[in-house]
mmCIF file of C-alpha atoms in Angstrom:
data_model
loop_
_atom_site.group_PDB
_atom_site.id
_atom_site.type_symbol
_atom_site.label_atom_id
_atom_site.label_comp_id
_atom_site.label_asym_id
_atom_site.label_seq_id
_atom_site.Cartn_x
_atom_site.Cartn_y
_atom_site.Cartn_z
ATOM 1 C CA MET W 1 -15.049 -41.389 -16.173
ATOM 2 C CA SER W 2 -13.815 -44.543 -14.708
ATOM 3 C CA LEU W 3 -16.312 -47.428 -14.520
ATOM 4 C CA LEU W 4 -13.823 -48.601 -11.277
ATOM 5 C CA PRO W 5 -15.037 -47.855 -7.692
ATOM 6 C CA LEU W 6 -13.469 -44.322 -6.586
ATOM 7 C CA ALA W 7 -11.984 -46.635 -3.491
ATOM 8 C CA TRP W 8 -10.392 -48.715 -6.130
ATOM 9 C CA GLU W 9 -8.824 -46.084 -7.873
ATOM 10 C CA VAL W 10 -7.139 -44.234 -5.716
ATOM 11 C CA LYS W 11 -5.470 -47.345 -4.130
ATOM 12 C CA LEU W 12 -4.619 -47.969 -8.010
ATOM 13 C CA LEU W 13 -2.854 -44.411 -7.549
ATOM 14 C CA PHE W 14 -1.524 -44.548 -4.667
ATOM 15 C CA LEU W 15 0.067 -48.213 -5.629
ATOM 16 C CA ARG W 16 1.640 -46.232 -8.519
ATOM 17 C CA LEU W 17 2.834 -43.793 -6.775
ATOM 18 C CA ALA W 18 4.485 -45.967 -4.041
ATOM 19 C CA PRO W 19 7.972 -46.749 -5.362
ATOM 20 C CA LYS W 20 8.252 -43.447 -6.551
ATOM 21 C CA ILE W 21 7.493 -42.429 -3.051
ATOM 22 C CA MET W 22 10.032 -45.437 -1.731
ATOM 23 C CA ALA W 23 12.365 -43.848 -3.760
ATOM 24 C CA ARG W 24 12.617 -40.729 -2.161
ATOM 25 C CA ARG W 25 11.512 -41.905 1.431
ATOM 26 C CA ARG W 26 14.753 -40.397 2.970
ATOM 27 C CA GLU W 27 14.110 -36.721 1.564
ATOM 28 C CA LEU W 28 9.989 -37.083 1.885
ATOM 29 C CA ALA W 29 10.961 -38.241 5.929
ATOM 30 C CA ARG W 30 12.904 -35.349 6.255
ATOM 31 C CA VAL W 31 10.260 -32.631 5.100
ATOM 32 C CA VAL W 32 7.127 -34.757 6.799
ATOM 33 C CA GLU W 33 9.340 -34.262 10.049
ATOM 34 C CA GLU W 34 8.857 -30.595 9.538
ATOM 35 C CA MET W 35 4.910 -31.517 10.390
ATOM 36 C CA GLY W 36 5.596 -32.307 14.029
ATOM 37 C CA ARG W 37 5.292 -35.511 15.140
ATOM 38 C CA GLY W 38 1.818 -37.347 15.757
ATOM 39 C CA LYS W 39 0.000 -35.110 13.399
ATOM 40 C CA GLY W 40 -1.926 -35.717 10.470
ATOM 41 C CA GLY W 41 -4.922 -34.539 7.988
ATOM 42 C CA ILE W 42 -7.606 -36.246 6.441
ATOM 43 C CA LEU W 43 -8.037 -36.456 2.835
ATOM 44 C CA VAL W 44 -11.873 -36.651 1.418
ATOM 45 C CA LEU W 45 -11.661 -37.181 -2.278
ATOM 46 C CA TYR W 46 -15.306 -37.536 -3.973
ATOM 47 C CA ASN W 47 -16.417 -38.254 -7.676
ATOM 48 C CA ASP W 48 -18.800 -36.834 -10.162
ATOM 49 C CA LYS W 49 -20.980 -40.328 -8.944
ATOM 50 C CA GLY W 50 -20.996 -39.012 -5.084
ATOM 51 C CA GLU W 51 -18.762 -41.314 -4.109
ATOM 52 C CA GLU W 52 -16.464 -40.427 -1.570
ATOM 53 C CA VAL W 53 -12.964 -41.816 -0.066
ATOM 54 C CA ARG W 54 -10.798 -40.710 3.312
ATOM 55 C CA ILE W 55 -7.555 -41.160 3.407
ATOM 56 C CA TRP W 56 -5.316 -40.351 6.764
ATOM 57 C CA ALA W 57 -1.676 -38.981 5.913
ATOM 58 C CA GLY W 58 0.917 -37.962 8.421
ATOM 59 C CA MET W 59 3.334 -38.461 10.896
ATOM 60 C CA SER W 60 3.204 -41.205 13.873
ATOM 61 C CA GLU W 61 4.064 -40.700 17.242
ATOM 62 C CA ASP W 62 7.398 -42.283 16.310
ATOM 63 C CA GLY W 63 7.977 -39.987 13.931
ATOM 64 C CA LYS W 64 7.402 -42.272 10.675
ATOM 65 C CA PRO W 65 5.246 -40.601 7.542
ATOM 66 C CA GLU W 66 2.432 -42.435 7.243
ATOM 67 C CA VAL W 67 -0.627 -43.084 4.926
ATOM 68 C CA ASP W 68 -3.548 -45.122 5.898
ATOM 69 C CA ILE W 69 -6.661 -45.957 3.832
ATOM 70 C CA GLU W 70 -8.731 -48.356 5.691
ATOM 71 C CA ASN W 71 -8.657 -46.803 9.085
ATOM 72 C CA ALA W 72 -8.565 -42.748 8.264
ATOM 73 C CA GLY W 73 -12.101 -42.608 10.362
ATOM 74 C CA ARG W 74 -10.577 -43.791 13.233
ATOM 75 C CA ARG W 75 -7.110 -41.497 13.455
ATOM 76 C CA ARG W 76 -6.457 -38.503 14.995
ATOM 77 C CA ALA W 77 -6.287 -35.357 12.684
ATOM 78 C CA ASN W 78 -5.860 -31.566 12.892
ATOM 79 C CA ASN W 79 -7.832 -30.946 9.572
ATOM 80 C CA GLU W 80 -9.885 -32.285 6.835
ATOM 81 C CA ILE W 81 -8.966 -31.385 3.121
ATOM 82 C CA VAL W 82 -11.412 -31.981 0.748
ATOM 83 C CA MET W 83 -11.469 -32.246 -3.329
ATOM 84 C CA HIS W 84 -12.162 -33.696 -6.219
ATOM 85 C CA TYR W 85 -10.523 -36.651 -7.413
ATOM 86 C CA SER W 86 -9.678 -35.320 -10.520
ATOM 87 C CA THR W 87 -7.770 -32.295 -8.845
ATOM 88 C CA PHE W 88 -6.128 -35.003 -6.436
ATOM 89 C CA LYS W 89 -5.222 -36.710 -9.467
ATOM 90 C CA ALA W 90 -3.785 -33.455 -11.243
ATOM 91 C CA ILE W 91 -1.838 -32.557 -8.157
ATOM 92 C CA VAL W 92 0.080 -35.605 -7.720
ATOM 93 C CA GLU W 93 0.442 -36.079 -11.297
ATOM 94 C CA GLY W 94 2.349 -32.653 -11.480
ATOM 95 C CA LYS W 95 0.022 -30.747 -13.657
ATOM 96 C CA LEU W 96 -1.768 -28.482 -10.764
ATOM 97 C CA ASP W 97 -0.497 -27.147 -8.210
ATOM 98 C CA PRO W 98 -1.746 -27.188 -5.021
ATOM 99 C CA ARG W 99 -1.564 -23.492 -3.938
ATOM 100 C CA VAL W 100 -3.290 -22.387 -7.242
ATOM 101 C CA ALA W 101 -5.737 -24.901 -6.925
ATOM 102 C CA TYR W 102 -6.472 -23.415 -3.142
ATOM 103 C CA ALA W 103 -6.459 -19.881 -4.720
ATOM 104 C CA HIS W 104 -8.948 -20.895 -7.122
ATOM 105 C CA ASP W 105 -11.237 -22.715 -4.840
ATOM 106 C CA LEU W 106 -11.128 -26.047 -5.853
ATOM 107 C CA ILE W 107 -9.654 -27.298 -2.310
ATOM 108 C CA TYR W 108 -11.681 -27.371 0.607
ATOM 109 C CA VAL W 109 -9.794 -27.090 4.089
ATOM 110 C CA ARG W 110 -11.859 -27.674 7.500
ATOM 111 C CA SER W 111 -9.887 -27.393 10.741
ATOM 112 C CA LEU W 112 -9.940 -30.089 13.317
ATOM 113 C CA ASP W 113 -8.110 -28.344 15.756
ATOM 114 C CA GLY W 114 -9.887 -24.893 16.559
ATOM 115 C CA LEU W 115 -6.811 -23.273 14.548
ATOM 116 C CA PRO W 116 -7.831 -21.248 11.804
ATOM 117 C CA VAL W 117 -8.056 -23.173 8.551
ATOM 118 C CA SER W 118 -5.618 -20.749 6.992
ATOM 119 C CA PHE W 119 -3.558 -21.622 9.537
ATOM 120 C CA HIS W 120 -3.306 -25.397 8.223
ATOM 121 C CA ALA W 121 -3.377 -24.471 4.364
ATOM 122 C CA LEU W 122 -0.176 -22.084 4.995
ATOM 123 C CA LEU W 123 1.821 -24.938 6.508
ATOM 124 C CA TRP W 124 0.534 -27.661 3.931
ATOM 125 C CA PHE W 125 1.944 -25.145 1.540
ATOM 126 C CA SER W 126 5.623 -24.618 3.122
ATOM 127 C CA TRP W 127 5.646 -28.201 2.963
ATOM 128 C CA PHE W 128 4.754 -28.643 -0.482
ATOM 129 C CA ASP W 129 7.345 -26.327 -1.496
ATOM 130 C CA LEU W 130 9.927 -28.275 0.427
ATOM 131 C CA VAL W 131 8.695 -31.488 -1.026
ATOM 132 C CA LYS W 132 9.057 -29.420 -4.223
ATOM 133 C CA GLU W 133 12.741 -28.517 -3.591
ATOM 134 C CA GLU W 134 13.576 -32.207 -2.341
ATOM 135 C CA ILE W 135 12.296 -33.722 -5.628
ATOM 136 C CA GLU W 136 13.973 -31.243 -7.855
ATOM 137 C CA GLY W 137 17.220 -31.705 -5.901
ATOM 138 C CA LEU W 138 17.184 -35.078 -6.498
ATOM 139 C CA ARG W 139 16.250 -34.506 -10.453
ATOM 140 C CA ALA W 140 19.607 -32.278 -10.691
ATOM 141 C CA LYS W 141 21.990 -34.935 -8.779
ATOM 142 C CA SER W 142 20.961 -37.969 -11.172
ATOM 143 C CA MET E 1 0.986 -8.799 20.944
ATOM 144 C CA PRO E 2 3.937 -5.953 19.012
ATOM 145 C CA ARG E 3 2.676 -2.286 18.412
ATOM 146 C CA VAL E 4 0.561 -2.106 15.579
ATOM 147 C CA VAL E 5 1.120 0.348 13.079
ATOM 148 C CA LEU E 6 -2.072 0.247 10.375
ATOM 149 C CA VAL E 7 -0.671 2.163 7.370
ATOM 150 C CA ALA E 8 -3.962 2.961 5.297
ATOM 151 C CA SER E 9 -5.762 4.829 2.427
ATOM 152 C CA GLY E 10 -9.444 5.622 1.454
ATOM 153 C CA LYS E 11 -7.642 5.179 -2.189
ATOM 154 C CA GLY E 12 -5.166 2.839 -4.032
ATOM 155 C CA GLY E 13 -2.304 3.932 -5.701
ATOM 156 C CA VAL E 14 -1.335 6.803 -3.737
ATOM 157 C CA GLY E 15 2.118 5.120 -1.992
ATOM 158 C CA LYS E 16 0.688 3.029 1.214
ATOM 159 C CA THR E 17 3.244 0.157 0.021
ATOM 160 C CA THR E 18 6.212 2.756 -0.281
ATOM 161 C CA VAL E 19 5.160 4.444 2.995
ATOM 162 C CA ALA E 20 4.445 1.006 4.623
ATOM 163 C CA VAL E 21 7.828 -0.426 3.665
ATOM 164 C CA ASN E 22 10.217 2.382 4.027
ATOM 165 C CA LEU E 23 8.257 3.102 8.094
ATOM 166 C CA ALA E 24 9.199 -0.660 9.110
ATOM 167 C CA LEU E 25 12.888 -0.454 7.926
ATOM 168 C CA ALA E 26 13.030 2.964 9.145
ATOM 169 C CA LEU E 27 12.019 2.348 12.501
ATOM 170 C CA SER E 28 14.227 -1.296 12.366
ATOM 171 C CA THR E 29 16.969 0.691 12.887
ATOM 172 C CA ARG E 30 16.315 1.572 16.311
ATOM 173 C CA ASP E 31 13.525 -1.652 17.257
ATOM 174 C CA ALA E 32 12.860 -5.009 15.699
ATOM 175 C CA VAL E 33 10.263 -4.636 13.408
ATOM 176 C CA ALA E 34 7.257 -6.788 11.503
ATOM 177 C CA LEU E 35 6.106 -6.094 8.285
ATOM 178 C CA LEU E 36 2.082 -7.232 7.300
ATOM 179 C CA ASP E 37 1.029 -7.234 4.191
ATOM 180 C CA ALA E 38 -2.752 -7.521 4.553
ATOM 181 C CA ASP E 39 -3.660 -6.927 1.016
ATOM 182 C CA MET E 40 -5.068 -10.460 0.041
ATOM 183 C CA THR E 41 -5.725 -9.257 -4.207
ATOM 184 C CA ALA E 42 -2.984 -6.686 -4.768
ATOM 185 C CA PRO E 43 -0.095 -7.890 -2.446
ATOM 186 C CA ASN E 44 3.053 -5.536 -3.582
ATOM 187 C CA ALA E 45 5.490 -5.215 -0.536
ATOM 188 C CA HIS E 46 7.245 -8.163 -1.307
ATOM 189 C CA LEU E 47 8.511 -6.114 -4.449
ATOM 190 C CA LEU E 48 10.173 -3.732 -2.503
ATOM 191 C CA LEU E 49 11.084 -5.593 0.676
ATOM 192 C CA GLY E 50 12.077 -8.694 -0.783
ATOM 193 C CA LEU E 51 10.945 -12.375 -0.403
ATOM 194 C CA PRO E 52 12.072 -14.635 2.400
ATOM 195 C CA SER E 53 14.214 -18.168 1.757
ATOM 196 C CA GLU E 54 13.266 -19.684 4.896
ATOM 197 C CA LYS E 55 10.278 -21.773 4.553
ATOM 198 C CA LEU E 56 7.254 -21.173 7.184
ATOM 199 C CA ARG E 57 6.910 -22.972 10.189
ATOM 200 C CA GLU E 58 5.273 -23.872 13.031
ATOM 201 C CA SER E 59 5.338 -23.929 17.084
ATOM 202 C CA ASN E 60 2.984 -24.160 19.305
ATOM 203 C CA ARG E 61 0.487 -23.796 17.216
ATOM 204 C CA MET E 62 2.032 -20.459 16.213
ATOM 205 C CA LEU E 63 3.351 -19.486 12.506
ATOM 206 C CA ILE E 64 7.175 -18.539 12.808
ATOM 207 C CA PRO E 65 7.142 -15.643 10.729
ATOM 208 C CA PRO E 66 10.313 -16.003 8.074
ATOM 209 C CA LYS E 67 12.811 -12.450 8.287
ATOM 210 C CA VAL E 68 13.905 -10.328 5.074
ATOM 211 C CA ASN E 69 16.084 -7.585 5.588
ATOM 212 C CA GLY E 70 15.945 -7.643 9.115
ATOM 213 C CA VAL E 71 12.093 -7.780 9.122
ATOM 214 C CA GLU E 72 9.501 -10.139 10.580
ATOM 215 C CA PHE E 73 7.566 -10.647 7.170
ATOM 216 C CA MET E 74 4.143 -12.139 6.292
ATOM 217 C CA SER E 75 2.179 -11.582 3.025
ATOM 218 C CA ILE E 76 0.046 -13.776 0.751
ATOM 219 C CA ALA E 77 2.435 -13.304 -2.086
ATOM 220 C CA MET E 78 4.928 -15.772 -0.141
ATOM 221 C CA PHE E 79 2.572 -18.497 -0.758
ATOM 222 C CA PHE E 80 0.764 -18.539 -3.830
ATOM 223 C CA PRO E 81 2.917 -18.275 -7.692
ATOM 224 C CA ARG E 82 3.131 -15.226 -9.180
ATOM 225 C CA GLY E 83 0.010 -14.190 -11.106
ATOM 226 C CA VAL E 84 -2.731 -16.076 -9.469
ATOM 227 C CA GLY E 85 -5.609 -14.510 -8.646
ATOM 228 C CA LEU E 86 -7.656 -15.584 -5.222
ATOM 229 C CA ALA E 87 -10.846 -16.653 -6.081
ATOM 230 C CA TRP E 88 -12.276 -16.498 -2.333
ATOM 231 C CA SER E 89 -15.339 -15.362 -0.195
ATOM 232 C CA HIS E 90 -15.312 -13.511 2.585
ATOM 233 C CA GLU E 91 -15.176 -15.968 5.197
ATOM 234 C CA LYS E 92 -11.978 -17.505 3.788
ATOM 235 C CA VAL E 93 -10.376 -13.779 3.251
ATOM 236 C CA ALA E 94 -11.519 -13.034 6.915
ATOM 237 C CA ASP E 95 -10.016 -16.239 7.906
ATOM 238 C CA MET E 96 -6.621 -15.368 6.215
ATOM 239 C CA ILE E 97 -6.424 -12.537 7.765
ATOM 240 C CA LYS E 98 -7.356 -13.880 11.081
ATOM 241 C CA THR E 99 -4.275 -16.246 11.117
ATOM 242 C CA LEU E 100 -1.577 -13.701 10.292
ATOM 243 C CA ILE E 101 -2.537 -11.234 12.719
ATOM 244 C CA ARG E 102 -3.412 -13.454 15.729
ATOM 245 C CA TYR E 103 -2.009 -16.967 15.089
ATOM 246 C CA VAL E 104 1.913 -15.814 13.801
ATOM 247 C CA ARG E 105 4.272 -14.835 16.547
ATOM 248 C CA TRP E 106 5.264 -11.568 16.088
ATOM 249 C CA ASP E 107 8.494 -11.292 18.046
ATOM 250 C CA SER E 108 9.047 -7.738 17.479
ATOM 251 C CA ARG E 109 8.722 -4.299 19.289
ATOM 252 C CA TRP E 110 6.247 -2.800 16.070
ATOM 253 C CA LEU E 111 3.741 -5.009 13.541
ATOM 254 C CA VAL E 112 3.299 -2.404 11.069
ATOM 255 C CA VAL E 113 0.457 -3.426 8.691
ATOM 256 C CA ASP E 114 0.041 -2.532 5.008
ATOM 257 C CA LEU E 115 -3.413 -2.262 4.417
ATOM 258 C CA PRO E 116 -5.585 -2.624 1.320
ATOM 259 C CA PRO E 117 -6.683 0.677 -0.249
ATOM 260 C CA SER E 118 -10.398 1.862 0.692
ATOM 261 C CA SER E 119 -13.136 0.769 2.887
ATOM 262 C CA ILE E 120 -13.508 -2.857 1.840
ATOM 263 C CA ASP E 121 -14.034 -6.370 4.035
ATOM 264 C CA VAL E 122 -10.219 -6.868 4.755
ATOM 265 C CA ASN E 123 -9.736 -3.822 6.547
ATOM 266 C CA ILE E 124 -12.880 -3.936 8.971
ATOM 267 C CA GLU E 125 -12.011 -7.206 10.074
ATOM 268 C CA VAL E 126 -8.242 -5.932 10.585
ATOM 269 C CA LEU E 127 -10.020 -2.759 12.388
ATOM 270 C CA LYS E 128 -11.980 -4.784 14.123
ATOM 271 C CA SER E 129 -9.419 -7.139 15.516
ATOM 272 C CA VAL E 130 -6.469 -4.809 16.659
ATOM 273 C CA GLY E 131 -8.160 -1.357 15.765
ATOM 274 C CA HIS E 132 -8.552 -0.137 19.583
ATOM 275 C CA THR E 133 -5.091 -1.085 20.292
ATOM 276 C CA SER E 134 -3.457 0.632 16.778
ATOM 277 C CA ARG E 135 -1.559 3.263 15.367
ATOM 278 C CA GLY E 136 -2.510 4.569 12.327
ATOM 279 C CA VAL E 137 -1.020 6.371 9.367
ATOM 280 C CA ILE E 138 -3.217 7.383 6.531
ATOM 281 C CA VAL E 139 -1.834 7.940 3.013
ATOM 282 C CA GLY E 140 -2.824 9.983 0.541
ATOM 283 C CA GLU E 141 -1.594 12.507 -2.415
ATOM 284 C CA PRO E 142 -2.769 16.096 -1.979
ATOM 285 C CA HIS E 143 -5.792 16.079 -4.342
ATOM 286 C CA ARG E 144 -9.947 16.164 -3.990
ATOM 287 C CA PHE E 145 -10.534 12.414 -4.795
ATOM 288 C CA ALA E 146 -7.768 11.413 -2.128
ATOM 289 C CA PHE E 147 -9.152 13.729 0.292
ATOM 290 C CA GLU E 148 -12.667 12.767 0.269
ATOM 291 C CA ASP E 149 -12.267 8.759 0.163
ATOM 292 C CA ASN E 150 -9.667 9.365 3.127
ATOM 293 C CA LEU E 151 -11.958 11.540 5.014
ATOM 294 C CA ARG E 152 -14.154 8.178 4.552
ATOM 295 C CA MET E 153 -11.074 5.944 5.789
ATOM 296 C CA LEU E 154 -10.164 8.336 9.051
ATOM 297 C CA ASP E 155 -14.019 7.843 10.355
ATOM 298 C CA LEU E 156 -13.903 4.425 10.173
ATOM 299 C CA MET E 157 -10.328 4.146 11.462
ATOM 300 C CA ARG E 158 -11.764 6.230 14.518
ATOM 301 C CA LEU E 159 -15.210 4.817 14.881
ATOM 302 C CA TYR E 160 -13.140 1.157 15.474
ATOM 303 C CA GLY E 161 -10.857 3.160 17.966
ATOM 304 C CA VAL E 162 -7.527 3.307 15.669
ATOM 305 C CA ASP E 163 -4.735 6.383 17.442
ATOM 306 C CA VAL E 164 -4.268 8.418 14.376
ATOM 307 C CA ARG E 165 -0.917 9.777 14.612
ATOM 308 C CA CYS E 166 -0.411 11.441 10.810
ATOM 309 C CA ILE E 167 -1.446 11.916 7.441
ATOM 310 C CA VAL E 168 1.159 11.323 5.188
ATOM 311 C CA LEU E 169 0.471 13.510 1.502
ATOM 312 C CA ASN E 170 2.627 11.878 -0.629
ATOM 313 C CA LYS E 171 4.008 13.821 -3.928
ATOM 314 C CA PHE E 172 3.284 16.866 -2.134
ATOM 315 C CA ASN E 173 5.154 18.944 -4.602
ATOM 316 C CA LEU E 174 3.675 17.897 -7.095
ATOM 317 C CA TYR E 175 -0.196 19.354 -6.978
ATOM 318 C CA PRO E 176 -1.158 22.949 -7.782
ATOM 319 C CA ASN E 177 -3.391 22.974 -4.712
ATOM 320 C CA ALA E 178 -1.398 20.892 -2.313
ATOM 321 C CA ASP E 179 -0.837 23.492 0.054
ATOM 322 C CA LEU E 180 -4.969 24.042 0.390
ATOM 323 C CA ILE E 181 -5.437 20.028 0.781
ATOM 324 C CA ALA E 182 -2.999 20.283 3.624
ATOM 325 C CA ARG E 183 -4.958 23.023 5.685
ATOM 326 C CA GLU E 184 -7.987 21.083 4.997
ATOM 327 C CA TYR E 185 -6.428 17.916 6.697
ATOM 328 C CA GLU E 186 -5.102 20.151 9.440
ATOM 329 C CA GLY E 187 -8.555 21.018 10.495
ATOM 330 C CA LEU E 188 -9.180 17.577 11.126
ATOM 331 C CA GLY E 189 -6.960 18.108 14.087
ATOM 332 C CA LEU E 190 -4.073 15.556 12.306
ATOM 333 C CA PRO E 191 -0.541 16.536 11.586
ATOM 334 C CA VAL E 192 0.170 16.403 7.803
ATOM 335 C CA VAL E 193 3.775 15.094 6.993
ATOM 336 C CA ARG E 194 4.335 16.242 3.379
ATOM 337 C CA ILE E 195 6.407 13.623 1.024
ATOM 338 C CA PRO E 196 7.977 14.801 -2.046
ATOM 339 C CA PHE E 197 8.247 13.235 -5.332
ATOM 340 C CA ASP E 198 11.137 11.246 -5.573
ATOM 341 C CA PRO E 199 11.320 9.316 -8.449
ATOM 342 C CA GLU E 200 14.026 6.669 -6.836
ATOM 343 C CA LEU E 201 11.118 5.202 -4.361
ATOM 344 C CA ALA E 202 9.394 3.645 -7.385
ATOM 345 C CA VAL E 203 12.782 1.404 -7.732
ATOM 346 C CA ARG E 204 14.014 0.987 -4.298
ATOM 347 C CA VAL E 205 13.473 1.595 -0.861
ATOM 348 C CA LYS E 206 14.876 4.707 0.867
ATOM 349 C CA PRO E 207 14.103 4.100 4.750
ATOM 350 C CA GLU E 208 17.259 6.571 5.047
ATOM 351 C CA ALA E 209 15.568 9.795 3.689
ATOM 352 C CA ASP E 210 15.092 12.992 5.829
ATOM 353 C CA TYR E 211 11.197 13.182 4.824
ATOM 354 C CA TRP E 212 10.477 9.784 6.697
ATOM 355 C CA ILE E 213 11.533 11.777 10.130
ATOM 356 C CA PRO E 214 8.357 13.151 10.898
ATOM 357 C CA VAL E 215 6.269 9.892 9.906
ATOM 358 C CA LEU E 216 9.236 8.179 12.553
ATOM 359 C CA GLY E 217 8.075 10.813 15.224
ATOM 360 C CA ALA E 218 4.413 10.686 15.090
ATOM 361 C CA VAL E 219 4.285 7.179 14.886
ATOM 362 C CA ALA E 220 6.899 6.472 17.813
ATOM 363 C CA ARG E 221 5.917 9.196 19.853
#
């Protein structure tokens, strides 16, 4: 287990991911568009020490994909996705398919807009599939 | 909301999915049809119908179902990798059923729902949600076990106000006491549709086959 506070660990992980995300920003922007403007979700990560970090991820009103760690609590969100940090890390490192994590009850989704939880989950899966296809397409080209 | 046809059975493995998919495709030659595979633990309709290539989208707080072979189609199999089991509580399953029935913009005239076997909680959720406005088709094979289980299924469907239109007896010619069982079903006041054993149905859909005509007639009347 890391000795760093969870918030630092998450920020470091995002910093490591940033160049990869920036390299694919055009493709990702297209698939983020699928989610609709102004929409967002809160990602809640926790660890075994009982620490919790909240991250807002979604699209701004002008259609730009955005991630906000500092002001997550003040941003409007349609849903909240809660998971252990190790589950999240495994997903972003490509070691765990988020759909499998959801099927195996490792991810908890809370709806904040009155729609069923599964409604949000199914759209997340669809979005994830598009991201995966874009990344695979990019790999095939390079 | 389209006209809902619930394809149910008290017993598993009697050809419920085969009936649901073939019925949906046969209906689709005359009307716009949607098919929902409501089996959360063992969805198989996609094995006959195929999986869509388009991704699920949302419009105005409703999911837009993709089309396969001209039929609007939703199944849990579209969203999870092959071979992955669902470790879900009743609450999570009920939420998914609610989404698939109430939060999908079904644009078709008919919605055929392939239910999981027996009176498990998923079926009760569906029956509570749309039972009173649905037509029903019960599927079985002509033997004692399926008959006893279908009595319970018929009781539940009638309890929730489903208009049960017929009993489909699959592989009819393979069972020695098939006529006796058929008469027992008829005694319950329901038309019996006899489907002969057709090995081709195991490998492909056959909506053009004549033996579906009485099922179509019962459902569409």
